[in-house]
Coordinates of C-alpha atoms in Angstrom, one line a residue:
M1 CA 15.0 -0.1 12.5
E2 CA 14.5 0.2 16.3
N3 CA 18.2 -0.6 16.7
V4 CA 19.1 2.1 14.3
D5 CA 16.9 4.6 16.1
T6 CA 18.4 3.7 19.4
L7 CA 21.9 3.9 18.1
T8 CA 21.2 7.2 16.3
T9 CA 19.8 8.7 19.5
A10 CA 22.7 7.5 21.6
L11 CA 25.2 8.9 19.1
D12 CA 23.3 12.1 18.7
L13 CA 23.1 12.7 22.4
G14 CA 26.7 11.7 23.0
W15 CA 28.0 13.7 20.0
R16 CA 26.8 17.0 21.4
H17 CA 29.0 16.6 24.5
L18 CA 32.1 15.3 22.8
S19 CA 35.2 17.3 22.2
F20 CA 37.1 16.3 19.1
P21 CA 40.5 14.7 20.0
P22 CA 42.8 13.4 17.3
A23 CA 41.3 10.7 15.0
D24 CA 43.6 8.0 16.3
A25 CA 42.9 8.6 20.0
P26 CA 40.9 5.9 21.8
Y27 CA 37.2 6.5 22.3
A28 CA 36.2 7.5 25.7
P29 CA 32.5 8.2 26.2
P30 CA 31.6 11.4 28.1
S31 CA 30.6 11.1 31.7
S32 CA 27.3 12.8 31.1
P33 CA 24.4 10.6 32.1
H34 CA 22.5 11.6 28.9
T35 CA 24.8 9.5 26.7
T36 CA 24.4 6.2 28.5
L37 CA 22.5 3.5 26.7
D38 CA 20.2 1.5 28.9
L39 CA 20.2 -2.1 27.7
G40 CA 17.5 -3.1 30.2
E41 CA 17.4 -6.0 32.6
D42 CA 18.2 -8.5 29.9
A43 CA 21.8 -7.2 29.7
S44 CA 24.1 -10.0 30.8
S45 CA 27.6 -9.8 32.3
E46 CA 28.9 -11.1 28.9
E47 CA 27.3 -8.1 27.2
D48 CA 28.9 -5.8 29.7
E49 CA 32.3 -7.3 29.1
A50 CA 31.8 -7.1 25.3
A51 CA 30.7 -3.5 25.6
E52 CA 33.8 -2.7 27.8
H53 CA 36.0 -4.4 25.3
V54 CA 34.5 -2.5 22.3
K55 CA 34.7 0.8 24.3
N56 CA 38.5 0.2 24.8
E57 CA 39.0 -0.7 21.1
L58 CA 37.0 2.2 19.5
S59 CA 38.8 5.2 18.2
W60 CA 37.3 8.6 17.4
S61 CA 37.5 7.8 13.7
D62 CA 35.4 4.7 14.3
V63 CA 32.8 6.8 16.1
E64 CA 32.8 9.3 13.2
H65 CA 32.5 6.5 10.7
V66 CA 29.5 4.9 12.5
R67 CA 27.9 8.4 12.7
D68 CA 28.5 9.0 9.0
M69 CA 27.0 5.6 8.1
L70 CA 24.0 6.3 10.2
I71 CA 23.5 9.7 8.5
T72 CA 23.9 8.0 5.1
G73 CA 21.4 5.3 6.0
R74 CA 18.9 7.9 7.2
Q75 CA 19.2 9.9 4.0
Q76 CA 18.7 6.9 1.9
E77 CA 15.7 5.9 3.9
V78 CA 14.2 9.4 3.3
Y79 CA 14.9 9.1 -0.4
L80 CA 13.4 5.7 -0.6
R81 CA 10.2 6.7 1.2
K82 CA 9.9 9.7 -1.1
L83 CA 10.4 7.5 -4.2
L84 CA 7.9 5.0 -2.9
S85 CA 5.3 7.7 -2.4
E86 CA 6.0 9.0 -6.0
V87 CA 5.6 5.4 -7.3
E88 CA 2.3 5.1 -5.5
L89 CA 1.1 8.4 -6.9
S90 CA 2.1 7.2 -10.4
R91 CA 0.3 3.9 -9.9
C92 CA -2.9 5.8 -9.0
S93 CA -2.5 8.1 -12.0
L94 CA -1.9 5.1 -14.3
D95 CA -5.0 3.4 -13.1
E96 CA -7.0 6.5 -13.8
L97 CA -5.5 6.9 -17.3
L98 CA -6.2 3.3 -18.0
V99 CA -9.9 3.7 -17.1
R100 CA -10.1 6.8 -19.3
L101 CA -8.4 5.0 -22.1
K102 CA -10.8 2.1 -22.1
K103 CA -13.8 4.4 -21.9
R104 CA -12.5 6.6 -24.7
L105 CA -11.7 3.6 -27.0
L106 CA -15.2 2.2 -26.4
Q107 CA -16.7 5.6 -27.3
I108 CA -14.6 5.8 -30.5
H109 CA -15.7 2.3 -31.4
D110 CA -19.3 3.2 -30.8
T111 CA -19.0 6.3 -32.9
V112 CA -17.2 4.6 -35.8
R113 CA -18.7 1.1 -35.8
F114 CA -19.5 0.0 -39.3
R115 CA -19.8 3.4 -41.0
T116 CA -17.5 4.4 -43.8
A117 CA -17.9 8.2 -43.5
I118 CA -18.1 10.0 -40.1
P119 CA -18.2 13.8 -39.7
T120 CA -15.0 15.1 -38.1
I121 CA -17.1 17.0 -35.6
Q122 CA -18.0 13.7 -34.0
V123 CA -14.6 12.0 -34.2
Y124 CA -12.0 14.7 -33.9
P125 CA -12.7 15.7 -30.2
Q126 CA -12.5 12.0 -29.2
F127 CA -9.1 11.6 -30.9
I128 CA -7.8 14.8 -29.2
D129 CA -8.9 13.3 -25.8
L130 CA -7.2 10.0 -26.8
S131 CA -4.0 11.9 -27.6
E132 CA -4.1 13.6 -24.2
I133 CA -4.5 10.2 -22.5
W134 CA -1.6 8.8 -24.5
T135 CA 0.5 11.8 -23.5
G136 CA -0.3 11.1 -19.9
F137 CA 0.9 7.6 -20.3
Q138 CA 4.2 8.8 -21.8
N139 CA 4.7 11.3 -19.0
E140 CA 4.2 8.5 -16.4
M141 CA 6.6 6.4 -18.3
V142 CA 9.3 9.1 -18.2
L143 CA 8.6 9.6 -14.4
L144 CA 8.9 5.9 -13.7
D145 CA 12.1 5.7 -15.8
N146 CA 13.6 8.6 -13.7
I147 CA 12.6 6.9 -10.5
N148 CA 14.2 3.7 -11.7
N149 CA 17.5 5.5 -12.5
I150 CA 17.6 7.1 -9.1
L151 CA 17.0 3.8 -7.5
W152 CA 19.9 2.2 -9.5
N153 CA 22.2 5.1 -8.5
L154 CA 21.2 4.7 -4.9
H155 CA 21.8 0.9 -5.2
S156 CA 25.3 1.4 -6.7
Y157 CA 26.1 4.0 -4.0
T158 CA 25.0 1.6 -1.3
E159 CA 27.1 -1.2 -2.7
G160 CA 30.1 1.2 -2.9
V161 CA 29.6 2.2 0.7
R162 CA 29.2 -1.4 1.8
G163 CA 32.4 -2.3 0.0
A164 CA 34.3 0.6 1.6
G165 CA 33.0 -0.2 5.1

């Protein structure tokens, strides 16, 4: 992810200073010192030669394509982080519902036990609460199904982008 951050920052800084020539024009980085990417002391002469070769081979459409792919990657990262937080909230909610369900079923069992006739005043409120717990499980199931559908759509979109790139 650090490489993506560095590349994103470099493109962002460079993109602000670029004028937009025709799409098939060769890429020429601006002379502004803000757009240079410091590779550190580990940069070898082979890397410098490779960077120079790439610089001569890039067109503006290539730079735009890289920028678009970085934007797409960032958007997907934001979506995935949000979905992950929703799944975590759902897990906590399901754990809470499961504890409530076990507790309520034990209470109903203690109330009913071996009796054949039980006043509705004792049992009815417990079944109402059981119904609310069950509705909570169903709501969480629908939420997780929607999250799953979103993830599959993101996956198919990612595969489509990967195939086009």
